[in-house]
mmCIF file of C-alpha atoms in Angstrom:
data_model
loop_
_atom_site.group_PDB
_atom_site.id
_atom_site.type_symbol
_atom_site.label_atom_id
_atom_site.label_comp_id
_atom_site.label_asym_id
_atom_site.label_seq_id
_atom_site.Cartn_x
_atom_site.Cartn_y
_atom_site.Cartn_z
ATOM 1 C CA MET A 25 98.371 109.284 96.969
ATOM 2 C CA ASP A 26 97.837 111.781 99.792
ATOM 3 C CA GLN A 27 98.678 115.270 98.557
ATOM 4 C CA SER A 28 98.161 116.826 102.030
ATOM 5 C CA SER A 29 101.741 115.871 102.871
ATOM 6 C CA ALA A 30 102.891 118.768 100.761
ATOM 7 C CA GLY A 31 101.705 121.366 103.256
ATOM 8 C CA GLY A 32 98.060 122.092 102.821
ATOM 9 C CA CYS A 33 97.898 124.961 100.309
ATOM 10 C CA GLN A 34 96.506 122.931 97.403
ATOM 11 C CA GLY A 35 94.283 125.276 95.507
ATOM 12 C CA PRO A 36 95.312 127.789 92.805
ATOM 13 C CA GLY A 37 98.140 130.166 93.733
ATOM 14 C CA PHE A 38 97.189 132.444 96.633
ATOM 15 C CA GLN A 39 97.875 136.185 96.617
ATOM 16 C CA VAL A 40 98.796 137.277 100.120
ATOM 17 C CA ASP A 41 96.973 140.578 100.084
ATOM 18 C CA GLY A 42 95.166 140.493 103.445
ATOM 19 C CA ALA A 43 91.809 139.675 101.872
ATOM 20 C CA ASN A 44 91.927 136.099 103.067
ATOM 21 C CA ASP A 45 93.844 135.713 106.321
ATOM 22 C CA ALA A 46 93.455 131.940 106.411
ATOM 23 C CA ALA A 47 94.789 131.618 102.867
ATOM 24 C CA ALA A 48 97.664 133.975 103.696
ATOM 25 C CA ALA A 49 98.584 131.931 106.786
ATOM 26 C CA ASP A 50 98.481 128.711 104.802
ATOM 27 C CA TRP A 51 100.689 130.288 102.116
ATOM 28 C CA ARG A 52 103.234 131.437 104.694
ATOM 29 C CA LYS A 53 103.338 127.986 106.278
ATOM 30 C CA LEU A 54 103.759 126.303 102.881
ATOM 31 C CA ALA A 55 106.503 128.772 101.981
ATOM 32 C CA GLN A 56 108.274 127.942 105.240
ATOM 33 C CA GLN A 57 108.145 124.220 104.454
ATOM 34 C CA ALA A 58 109.091 124.678 100.834
ATOM 35 C CA ARG A 59 112.287 126.658 101.377
ATOM 36 C CA GLY A 60 114.863 125.542 98.841
ATOM 37 C CA ARG A 61 112.149 124.415 96.398
ATOM 38 C CA GLY A 62 111.132 126.043 93.123
ATOM 39 C CA ALA A 63 107.333 126.070 93.168
ATOM 40 C CA GLY A 64 105.435 128.172 95.638
ATOM 41 C CA SER A 65 102.226 126.161 95.591
ATOM 42 C CA ASN A 66 100.899 122.643 95.168
ATOM 43 C CA ALA A 67 97.668 123.057 93.213
ATOM 44 C CA SER A 68 95.715 119.867 92.604
ATOM 45 C CA GLY A 69 96.324 118.093 89.279
ATOM 46 C CA ARG A 70 94.084 119.304 86.499
ATOM 47 C CA TYR A 71 92.388 115.896 86.167
ATOM 48 C CA GLU A 72 91.427 115.704 89.859
ATOM 49 C CA ARG A 73 87.738 115.932 90.746
ATOM 50 C CA VAL A 74 88.373 117.328 94.214
ATOM 51 C CA ARG A 75 90.182 120.588 95.006
ATOM 52 C CA THR A 76 90.978 121.786 98.532
ATOM 53 C CA GLU A 77 90.511 125.253 99.956
ATOM 54 C CA PRO A 78 92.231 126.820 102.992
ATOM 55 C CA PHE A 79 90.108 126.910 106.145
ATOM 56 C CA ASP A 80 90.835 128.760 109.369
ATOM 57 C CA ASP A 81 90.576 126.145 112.103
ATOM 58 C CA GLY A 82 92.048 128.438 114.767
ATOM 59 C CA TRP A 83 95.701 127.540 114.225
ATOM 60 C CA ALA A 84 96.414 130.050 111.440
ATOM 61 C CA ASP A 85 98.302 132.413 113.706
ATOM 62 C CA VAL A 86 100.373 129.772 115.514
ATOM 63 C CA ASP A 87 104.001 130.008 114.501
ATOM 64 C CA ASP A 88 104.732 126.295 114.192
ATOM 65 C CA ASP A 89 108.250 125.080 113.457
ATOM 66 C CA LEU A 90 107.101 123.032 110.474
ATOM 67 C CA PRO A 91 109.428 120.429 109.010
ATOM 68 C CA PRO A 92 110.646 120.909 105.452
ATOM 69 C CA ILE A 93 109.024 118.929 102.662
ATOM 70 C CA ARG A 94 111.126 115.863 102.009
ATOM 71 C CA THR A 95 111.705 114.198 98.672
ATOM 72 C CA GLN A 96 109.941 110.900 98.209
ATOM 73 C CA SER A 97 110.787 108.293 95.561
ATOM 74 C CA PHE A 98 108.552 105.687 94.008
ATOM 75 C CA VAL A 99 109.620 102.735 91.955
ATOM 76 C CA GLU A 100 108.016 102.627 88.525
ATOM 77 C CA THR A 101 108.180 99.515 86.332
ATOM 78 C CA ALA A 102 108.019 100.704 82.765
ATOM 79 C CA LYS A 103 106.671 98.561 79.928
ATOM 80 C CA SER A 104 109.253 100.241 77.643
ATOM 81 C CA VAL A 105 112.012 102.735 78.282
ATOM 82 C CA ILE A 106 112.559 104.213 74.778
ATOM 83 C CA THR A 107 110.036 106.867 73.878
ATOM 84 C CA TYR A 108 109.634 107.728 70.211
ATOM 85 C CA ASN A 109 108.515 111.046 68.784
ATOM 86 C CA LYS A 110 107.804 112.526 65.346
ATOM 87 C CA SER A 111 108.220 116.160 66.280
ATOM 88 C CA PRO A 112 109.608 118.367 63.474
ATOM 89 C CA ASP A 113 111.014 120.650 66.192
ATOM 90 C CA LEU A 114 113.484 118.014 67.385
ATOM 91 C CA SER A 115 116.613 116.614 65.739
ATOM 92 C CA PHE A 116 116.139 113.180 67.350
ATOM 93 C CA ASP A 117 113.284 110.648 67.286
ATOM 94 C CA ARG A 118 113.865 108.721 70.545
ATOM 95 C CA THR A 119 114.519 109.480 74.197
ATOM 96 C CA ILE A 120 114.948 107.784 77.548
ATOM 97 C CA ASN A 121 113.941 109.413 80.832
ATOM 98 C CA PRO A 122 115.210 107.456 83.867
ATOM 99 C CA TYR A 123 113.089 109.619 86.225
ATOM 100 C CA ARG A 124 109.662 111.279 86.216
ATOM 101 C CA GLY A 125 109.639 114.465 88.267
ATOM 102 C CA CYS A 126 112.772 116.411 89.076
ATOM 103 C CA GLU A 127 114.240 117.527 92.371
ATOM 104 C CA HIS A 128 116.073 120.409 90.736
ATOM 105 C CA GLY A 129 112.865 122.389 91.019
ATOM 106 C CA CYS A 130 113.301 124.648 87.978
ATOM 107 C CA ILE A 131 110.198 126.847 88.008
ATOM 108 C CA TYR A 132 110.020 126.984 84.210
ATOM 109 C CA CYS A 133 110.200 123.212 83.533
ATOM 110 C CA TYR A 134 107.815 122.236 80.733
ATOM 111 C CA ALA A 135 107.649 118.662 82.079
ATOM 112 C CA ARG A 136 105.804 119.714 85.225
ATOM 113 C CA PRO A 137 102.271 119.269 83.795
ATOM 114 C CA LYS A 138 102.901 115.579 83.160
ATOM 115 C CA HIS A 139 102.680 114.814 86.872
ATOM 116 C CA ALA A 140 98.946 115.398 86.545
ATOM 117 C CA TYR A 141 98.715 112.016 84.746
ATOM 118 C CA SER A 142 99.627 110.429 88.087
ATOM 119 C CA GLY A 143 97.074 112.458 90.032
ATOM 120 C CA LEU A 144 99.753 114.813 91.374
ATOM 121 C CA SER A 145 100.498 118.513 91.223
ATOM 122 C CA ALA A 146 102.746 120.249 88.735
ATOM 123 C CA GLY A 147 103.959 122.303 91.694
ATOM 124 C CA LEU A 148 105.716 120.897 94.760
ATOM 125 C CA ASP A 149 104.663 117.302 93.952
ATOM 126 C CA PHE A 150 106.690 117.444 90.742
ATOM 127 C CA GLU A 151 109.900 118.204 92.611
ATOM 128 C CA THR A 152 109.294 116.150 95.738
ATOM 129 C CA LYS A 153 107.578 112.955 94.428
ATOM 130 C CA ILE A 154 109.975 111.381 92.002
ATOM 131 C CA PHE A 155 109.274 108.157 90.028
ATOM 132 C CA VAL A 156 112.357 106.015 89.510
ATOM 133 C CA LYS A 157 112.502 103.565 86.629
ATOM 134 C CA ASP A 158 114.414 100.816 88.392
ATOM 135 C CA GLY A 159 115.144 97.926 86.022
ATOM 136 C CA ALA A 160 115.306 100.326 83.048
ATOM 137 C CA ALA A 161 118.670 98.840 81.962
ATOM 138 C CA GLU A 162 117.256 95.347 81.619
ATOM 139 C CA ARG A 163 114.242 96.595 79.750
ATOM 140 C CA LEU A 164 116.567 98.499 77.421
ATOM 141 C CA LYS A 165 118.511 95.384 76.620
ATOM 142 C CA GLN A 166 115.280 93.707 75.522
ATOM 143 C CA GLU A 167 114.342 96.617 73.276
ATOM 144 C CA LEU A 168 117.788 96.857 71.705
ATOM 145 C CA GLY A 169 117.786 93.118 71.105
ATOM 146 C CA ARG A 170 114.613 93.031 69.004
ATOM 147 C CA PRO A 171 115.245 91.817 65.449
ATOM 148 C CA ARG A 172 113.568 94.866 63.919
ATOM 149 C CA TYR A 173 115.404 97.459 66.026
ATOM 150 C CA ARG A 174 117.502 99.886 64.022
ATOM 151 C CA PRO A 175 119.916 102.185 65.882
ATOM 152 C CA ARG A 176 119.667 105.939 65.829
ATOM 153 C CA ALA A 177 120.956 108.364 68.408
ATOM 154 C CA ILE A 178 118.972 108.212 71.724
ATOM 155 C CA VAL A 179 118.731 111.339 73.849
ATOM 156 C CA LEU A 180 118.787 110.727 77.645
ATOM 157 C CA GLY A 181 116.809 113.321 79.548
ATOM 158 C CA GLY A 182 114.425 114.905 77.066
ATOM 159 C CA ASP A 183 112.015 115.741 79.915
ATOM 160 C CA THR A 184 113.670 115.635 83.351
ATOM 161 C CA ASP A 185 117.283 115.724 84.418
ATOM 162 C CA ILE A 186 119.069 112.326 84.317
ATOM 163 C CA TYR A 187 121.572 113.475 86.968
ATOM 164 C CA GLN A 188 119.235 114.864 89.614
ATOM 165 C CA PRO A 189 120.259 114.146 93.223
ATOM 166 C CA LEU A 190 118.544 110.689 93.409
ATOM 167 C CA GLU A 191 120.895 109.426 90.690
ATOM 168 C CA LYS A 192 123.857 109.559 93.077
ATOM 169 C CA ASP A 193 122.500 106.529 94.920
ATOM 170 C CA ARG A 194 120.015 104.976 92.458
ATOM 171 C CA ARG A 195 122.417 104.930 89.499
ATOM 172 C CA VAL A 196 119.680 104.321 86.944
ATOM 173 C CA THR A 197 121.294 106.672 84.417
ATOM 174 C CA ARG A 198 124.629 104.961 84.950
ATOM 175 C CA SER A 199 123.106 101.522 84.313
ATOM 176 C CA ILE A 200 121.460 102.701 81.064
ATOM 177 C CA MET A 201 124.749 104.190 79.857
ATOM 178 C CA GLU A 202 126.504 100.876 80.642
ATOM 179 C CA VAL A 203 124.065 99.059 78.358
ATOM 180 C CA LEU A 204 124.464 101.600 75.583
ATOM 181 C CA SER A 205 128.229 101.418 75.935
ATOM 182 C CA ALA A 206 128.303 97.648 75.758
ATOM 183 C CA CYS A 207 126.124 97.740 72.612
ATOM 184 C CA ARG A 208 128.123 100.689 71.122
ATOM 185 C CA HIS A 209 124.878 102.525 70.708
ATOM 186 C CA PRO A 210 125.023 106.282 69.957
ATOM 187 C CA PHE A 211 123.433 108.645 72.499
ATOM 188 C CA GLY A 212 123.425 112.196 73.728
ATOM 189 C CA PHE A 213 122.226 113.621 77.002
ATOM 190 C CA VAL A 214 121.091 116.867 78.583
ATOM 191 C CA THR A 215 121.851 117.914 82.149
ATOM 192 C CA LYS A 216 122.555 120.846 84.396
ATOM 193 C CA SER A 217 124.347 118.716 87.043
ATOM 194 C CA ALA A 218 128.017 118.250 87.763
ATOM 195 C CA LEU A 219 127.281 114.636 88.764
ATOM 196 C CA VAL A 220 127.834 113.689 85.137
ATOM 197 C CA LEU A 221 131.576 113.804 85.812
ATOM 198 C CA ARG A 222 131.210 110.644 87.857
ATOM 199 C CA ASP A 223 130.659 108.801 84.565
ATOM 200 C CA LEU A 224 133.651 110.085 82.602
ATOM 201 C CA ASP A 225 135.115 106.580 82.651
ATOM 202 C CA LEU A 226 132.249 105.547 80.298
ATOM 203 C CA LEU A 227 131.853 108.784 78.380
ATOM 204 C CA ALA A 228 135.473 109.407 77.343
ATOM 205 C CA PRO A 229 135.984 106.060 75.468
ATOM 206 C CA LEU A 230 132.571 106.473 73.812
ATOM 207 C CA ALA A 231 133.512 109.959 72.642
ATOM 208 C CA GLU A 232 136.661 108.576 71.032
ATOM 209 C CA GLN A 233 134.435 106.254 68.967
ATOM 210 C CA GLY A 234 132.026 109.040 67.974
ATOM 211 C CA LEU A 235 129.200 107.613 70.050
ATOM 212 C CA VAL A 236 128.275 110.285 72.560
ATOM 213 C CA ARG A 237 127.566 114.021 72.895
ATOM 214 C CA ALA A 238 126.707 116.103 75.943
ATOM 215 C CA ALA A 239 124.445 119.138 76.351
ATOM 216 C CA ILE A 240 124.780 121.356 79.432
ATOM 217 C CA SER A 241 121.998 123.761 80.294
ATOM 218 C CA LEU A 242 123.309 127.205 81.253
ATOM 219 C CA THR A 243 120.611 129.754 81.895
ATOM 220 C CA THR A 244 122.352 132.502 83.900
ATOM 221 C CA LEU A 245 125.729 133.512 85.305
ATOM 222 C CA ASP A 246 124.000 135.242 88.247
ATOM 223 C CA PRO A 247 124.050 132.848 91.215
ATOM 224 C CA ARG A 248 121.143 134.663 92.912
ATOM 225 C CA LEU A 249 118.860 134.263 89.948
ATOM 226 C CA ALA A 250 119.978 130.609 89.481
ATOM 227 C CA ARG A 251 119.221 129.920 93.178
ATOM 228 C CA ARG A 252 115.705 131.264 92.834
ATOM 229 C CA MET A 253 114.949 129.861 89.359
ATOM 230 C CA GLU A 254 116.678 126.445 89.657
ATOM 231 C CA PRO A 255 117.085 125.996 93.391
ATOM 232 C CA ARG A 256 118.612 122.479 93.524
ATOM 233 C CA ALA A 257 120.562 122.462 90.256
ATOM 234 C CA ALA A 258 124.325 123.091 90.030
ATOM 235 C CA ALA A 259 125.495 126.667 90.408
ATOM 236 C CA PRO A 260 126.539 128.457 87.232
ATOM 237 C CA HIS A 261 130.303 128.193 87.909
ATOM 238 C CA ARG A 262 129.912 124.442 88.452
ATOM 239 C CA ARG A 263 128.172 124.037 85.120
ATOM 240 C CA LEU A 264 130.987 125.908 83.388
ATOM 241 C CA SER A 265 133.580 123.671 85.108
ATOM 242 C CA THR A 266 131.576 120.657 84.006
ATOM 243 C CA ILE A 267 131.672 121.851 80.383
ATOM 244 C CA LYS A 268 135.432 122.302 80.724
ATOM 245 C CA ALA A 269 135.977 118.823 82.272
ATOM 246 C CA LEU A 270 133.847 117.084 79.631
ATOM 247 C CA SER A 271 135.554 118.942 76.820
ATOM 248 C CA GLU A 272 138.994 118.095 78.140
ATOM 249 C CA ALA A 273 137.967 114.436 78.261
ATOM 250 C CA GLY A 274 137.087 114.582 74.567
ATOM 251 C CA VAL A 275 133.285 114.700 74.944
ATOM 252 C CA PRO A 276 131.755 117.230 72.520
ATOM 253 C CA VAL A 277 129.590 119.685 74.498
ATOM 254 C CA THR A 278 126.637 121.796 73.356
ATOM 255 C CA VAL A 279 125.617 124.643 75.650
ATOM 256 C CA MET A 280 121.872 125.072 75.939
ATOM 257 C CA THR A 281 120.825 128.604 76.849
ATOM 258 C CA ALA A 282 117.321 127.378 77.626
ATOM 259 C CA PRO A 283 115.011 128.876 78.420
ATOM 260 C CA LEU A 284 115.627 132.459 77.438
ATOM 261 C CA ILE A 285 113.186 134.615 79.415
ATOM 262 C CA PRO A 286 112.554 138.210 78.138
ATOM 263 C CA ALA A 287 113.796 140.882 80.555
ATOM 264 C CA LEU A 288 114.978 138.282 83.057
ATOM 265 C CA ASN A 289 117.899 136.387 81.541
ATOM 266 C CA ASP A 290 117.860 137.113 77.823
ATOM 267 C CA MET A 291 120.198 140.051 78.350
ATOM 268 C CA GLU A 292 122.881 137.495 79.392
ATOM 269 C CA LEU A 293 122.770 135.649 76.069
ATOM 270 C CA ASP A 294 126.105 136.875 74.761
ATOM 271 C CA ALA A 295 127.845 136.457 78.100
ATOM 272 C CA LEU A 296 126.493 132.905 78.477
ATOM 273 C CA LEU A 297 127.696 131.838 75.014
ATOM 274 C CA GLU A 298 131.095 133.484 75.496
ATOM 275 C CA ALA A 299 131.661 131.808 78.859
ATOM 276 C CA ALA A 300 130.587 128.421 77.479
ATOM 277 C CA ALA A 301 132.904 128.746 74.443
ATOM 278 C CA GLU A 302 135.838 129.627 76.714
ATOM 279 C CA ALA A 303 135.057 126.518 78.767
ATOM 280 C CA GLY A 304 135.200 124.363 75.703
ATOM 281 C CA ALA A 305 131.687 124.080 74.276
ATOM 282 C CA VAL A 306 131.627 123.502 70.503
ATOM 283 C CA SER A 307 128.005 124.316 69.677
ATOM 284 C CA ALA A 308 124.949 125.966 71.168
ATOM 285 C CA GLY A 309 121.169 125.924 71.218
ATOM 286 C CA TYR A 310 118.404 127.949 72.749
ATOM 287 C CA VAL A 311 114.677 127.675 73.532
ATOM 288 C CA LEU A 312 112.361 130.574 74.261
ATOM 289 C CA LEU A 313 110.439 130.238 77.558
ATOM 290 C CA ARG A 314 107.518 127.844 77.255
ATOM 291 C CA LEU A 315 104.492 128.202 79.619
ATOM 292 C CA PRO A 316 102.120 125.315 78.824
ATOM 293 C CA MET A 317 99.128 124.467 81.022
ATOM 294 C CA GLU A 318 99.821 124.951 84.776
ATOM 295 C CA ILE A 319 103.224 126.455 84.208
ATOM 296 C CA SER A 320 101.871 129.854 83.253
ATOM 297 C CA GLY A 321 100.141 130.488 86.567
ATOM 298 C CA MET A 322 102.991 129.012 88.599
ATOM 299 C CA PHE A 323 105.554 131.150 86.776
ATOM 300 C CA GLN A 324 103.530 134.294 87.237
ATOM 301 C CA ASP A 325 103.182 133.606 90.962
ATOM 302 C CA TRP A 326 106.939 133.051 91.115
ATOM 303 C CA LEU A 327 107.587 136.349 89.303
ATOM 304 C CA ALA A 328 105.256 138.210 91.697
ATOM 305 C CA THR A 329 107.137 136.772 94.673
ATOM 306 C CA HIS A 330 110.728 137.259 93.500
ATOM 307 C CA TYR A 331 110.616 140.026 90.871
ATOM 308 C CA PRO A 332 107.472 142.085 91.543
ATOM 309 C CA ASP A 333 109.071 145.246 90.096
ATOM 310 C CA ARG A 334 109.368 143.749 86.601
ATOM 311 C CA ALA A 335 106.791 140.935 86.600
ATOM 312 C CA ALA A 336 104.341 142.876 84.433
ATOM 313 C CA ARG A 337 106.996 143.832 81.876
ATOM 314 C CA ILE A 338 108.310 140.240 81.660
ATOM 315 C CA MET A 339 104.856 138.850 80.977
ATOM 316 C CA LYS A 340 104.139 141.629 78.451
ATOM 317 C CA LEU A 341 107.245 140.721 76.491
ATOM 318 C CA ILE A 342 106.519 137.022 76.739
ATOM 319 C CA ARG A 343 103.036 137.598 75.220
ATOM 320 C CA GLU A 344 104.621 139.695 72.483
ATOM 321 C CA THR A 345 106.629 136.592 71.460
ATOM 322 C CA ARG A 346 103.504 134.373 71.634
ATOM 323 C CA ASP A 347 101.015 136.310 69.452
ATOM 324 C CA GLY A 348 99.422 137.885 72.575
ATOM 325 C CA LYS A 349 99.049 134.601 74.424
ATOM 326 C CA ASP A 350 101.044 133.011 77.258
ATOM 327 C CA TYR A 351 102.049 130.077 75.083
ATOM 328 C CA GLN A 352 101.894 128.728 71.559
ATOM 329 C CA SER A 353 101.929 124.915 71.261
ATOM 330 C CA GLU A 354 102.179 124.670 67.486
ATOM 331 C CA PHE A 355 105.179 122.924 65.900
ATOM 332 C CA GLY A 356 107.626 125.384 64.387
ATOM 333 C CA VAL A 357 106.885 128.202 66.843
ATOM 334 C CA ARG A 358 106.694 126.685 70.302
ATOM 335 C CA GLN A 359 110.483 126.594 70.686
ATOM 336 C CA ARG A 360 111.229 130.007 69.159
ATOM 337 C CA GLY A 361 108.139 132.148 69.407
ATOM 338 C CA THR A 362 106.966 134.785 66.930
ATOM 339 C CA GLY A 363 107.083 138.557 66.462
ATOM 340 C CA PRO A 364 109.840 141.196 66.494
ATOM 341 C CA TYR A 365 111.216 140.413 69.973
ATOM 342 C CA ALA A 366 111.518 136.666 69.214
ATOM 343 C CA ARG A 367 113.251 137.476 65.918
ATOM 344 C CA LEU A 368 115.680 139.789 67.710
ATOM 345 C CA ILE A 369 116.609 137.029 70.119
ATOM 346 C CA ALA A 370 117.206 134.657 67.178
ATOM 347 C CA GLN A 371 119.422 137.234 65.442
ATOM 348 C CA ARG A 372 121.443 137.869 68.586
ATOM 349 C CA PHE A 373 121.884 134.153 69.174
ATOM 350 C CA ASN A 374 123.069 133.486 65.640
ATOM 351 C CA ALA A 375 125.485 136.451 65.669
ATOM 352 C CA ALA A 376 126.938 135.420 69.023
ATOM 353 C CA CYS A 377 127.412 131.810 67.896
ATOM 354 C CA THR A 378 129.366 133.021 64.887
ATOM 355 C CA ARG A 379 131.428 135.410 67.030
ATOM 356 C CA PHE A 380 132.369 132.754 69.570
ATOM 357 C CA GLY A 381 132.880 129.818 67.160
ATOM 358 C CA LEU A 382 129.776 127.902 68.267
ATOM 359 C CA ASP A 383 128.346 127.463 64.774
ATOM 360 C CA ARG A 384 130.616 124.678 63.589
ATOM 361 C CA ASN A 385 129.046 121.641 61.874
ATOM 362 C CA ARG A 386 129.277 118.452 63.887
ATOM 363 C CA PRO A 387 129.623 115.009 62.334
ATOM 364 C CA PRO A 388 126.656 112.726 63.126
ATOM 365 C CA LEU A 389 127.025 110.136 65.841
ATOM 366 C CA ARG A 390 128.012 106.744 64.444
ATOM 367 C CA THR A 391 125.476 103.904 64.149
ATOM 368 C CA ASP A 392 127.671 101.454 62.227
ATOM 369 C CA LEU A 393 129.344 100.164 65.408
ATOM 370 C CA PHE A 394 126.085 98.962 66.984
ATOM 371 C CA ARG A 395 125.944 95.395 68.175
ATOM 372 C CA PRO A 396 122.729 94.132 69.858
ATOM 373 C CA PRO A 397 122.985 92.600 73.291
ATOM 374 C CA PRO A 398 123.593 88.848 73.213
ATOM 375 C CA PRO A 399 120.437 86.717 73.567
ATOM 376 C CA LYS A 400 119.739 85.055 76.848
ATOM 377 C CA THR A 401 120.738 81.438 77.105
ATOM 378 C CA GLY A 402 118.258 78.670 77.943
ATOM 379 C CA ALA A 403 119.538 78.463 81.491
ATOM 380 C CA GLU A 404 119.010 82.150 82.017
ATOM 381 C CA GLN A 405 115.450 81.837 80.686
ATOM 382 C CA LEU A 406 114.726 78.973 83.105
ATOM 383 C CA ASN A 407 115.926 81.042 86.029
ATOM 384 C CA LEU A 408 112.997 83.409 85.442
ATOM 385 C CA PHE A 409 110.516 80.739 86.619
#
């Protein structure tokens, strides 16, 4: 796939310091095209053998009116749609991701590095080249109908958002929920989009049966920070209204204050939990910022661009929560971090949950109502050939 469509600046993040005029010009052009996106670069995937470098061909100083980078979608036929995990950090063992890549463009997204497996960048490619799992609902029926299948809660959207803009027309998430609803299969989901309210006709009856839970990601109440950090996700006030609408429809809502970023949004922790509780959330969770692989460099470039006055302090505090490193990948610490600052965040979170009534025990989702999809008839099998 041709990565040059993303605007040319494909090497590691460029520092516009005047030392390389050609690189600076390429950076400015890419920034012009990438307005409204999260990443500021499109570095080649880590498995690629060829990396490009900027070259001054005489056009560097021409002020072209370059078109914005458009979102492209690609149909992906998956062999299976349920992904299983054995992570001790997670309370669930199976997920479904209707999409790979995410147009929301959150700069901190830990799923970005996975685009490298497709020969693409964790930067702009991740948020502009989206893989759509068309046919996922039919594949799910097959998996749920296997004789050895045993139901446990499935989480929709463990990696990328199930209600990103493409879902409005593609309706892959909707089709998956329709299958789960017909089978009375328990599931939860994570999103930061108000588009979920489109599917209240499915979710409300399922909630009455104890078959569904929602988690809404709320990272800041500051619209300016949200716009920079999560450029195409719902605004903070829309997320709060979504929590309210889901709660009023009887859907239990967890607010996810994730990620918490030292000296950038962690000071909002109490305000976030209070606002979510007032909107109707019944529980809460948090994750400390994770910077695996390419994300560390991309995030630091983003900080230098948008918050140069506190970039050094933010990274210093992040490393204090990661034993002096940018990231710890070990189970047990990757979600929460280590050290005094990480413990302080945990103490503040627990105290605020108690204060705002977000520490209540929730009954498990029901599995006893599950009924597998009916087997295909002989006539339906013949129609396949």
